[in-house]
């Protein structure tokens, strides 16, 4: 499945839990500062 998206937009009719994994590279961020991850389109459990 292509990300970011949701399974309904891609023709899937799934009812239940689905897990996704994504790798991000943080090595270029300064260590002495705060960083935030924002998750949009996250559904409930």
Short mmCIF file of C-alpha atoms in Angstrom, two decimals:
data_model
loop_
_atom_site.label_atom_id
_atom_site.label_comp_id
_atom_site.label_asym_id
_atom_site.label_seq_id
_atom_site.Cartn_x
_atom_site.Cartn_y
_atom_site.Cartn_z
CA UNK A 1 0.00 0.00 0.00
CA UNK A 2 1.27 3.46 -0.86
CA UNK A 3 1.78 5.79 2.08
CA UNK A 4 0.60 8.31 3.12
CA UNK A 5 -2.97 7.26 2.39
CA UNK A 6 -5.66 5.07 3.84
CA UNK A 7 -6.81 1.66 2.70
CA UNK A 8 -10.30 2.78 1.68
CA UNK A 9 -8.85 5.25 -0.84
CA UNK A 10 -6.76 2.44 -2.30
CA UNK A 11 -9.67 0.04 -2.77
CA UNK A 12 -9.19 -2.07 0.37
CA UNK A 13 -12.17 -2.93 2.55
CA UNK A 14 -10.37 -3.86 5.77
CA UNK A 15 -12.07 -3.92 9.17
CA UNK A 16 -9.57 -4.51 11.95
CA UNK A 17 -6.10 -3.60 13.12
CA UNK A 18 -3.42 -2.82 10.57
CA UNK A 19 0.18 -1.87 11.40
CA UNK A 20 2.47 0.29 9.32
CA UNK A 21 6.18 0.89 9.60
CA UNK A 22 8.17 3.79 8.27
CA UNK A 23 11.84 4.64 8.67
CA UNK A 24 12.97 8.21 9.16
CA UNK A 25 16.50 9.60 9.31
CA UNK A 26 17.17 11.81 12.34
CA UNK A 27 20.95 11.98 12.19
CA UNK A 28 21.02 15.51 10.69
CA UNK A 29 18.90 17.04 13.48
CA UNK A 30 20.66 18.98 16.24
CA UNK A 31 20.88 16.98 19.47
CA UNK A 32 20.36 19.94 21.83
CA UNK A 33 16.82 20.81 20.73
CA UNK A 34 13.30 19.43 20.89
CA UNK A 35 11.70 17.64 17.95
CA UNK A 36 8.11 16.58 17.38
CA UNK A 37 6.54 13.89 15.23
CA UNK A 38 3.05 14.69 13.99
CA UNK A 39 0.79 11.83 12.95
CA UNK A 40 -2.08 12.92 10.73
CA UNK A 41 -4.80 10.61 9.58
CA UNK A 42 -4.34 8.28 12.55
CA UNK A 43 -7.52 6.34 13.25
CA UNK A 44 -8.74 4.98 16.55
CA UNK A 45 -8.23 1.46 17.91
#
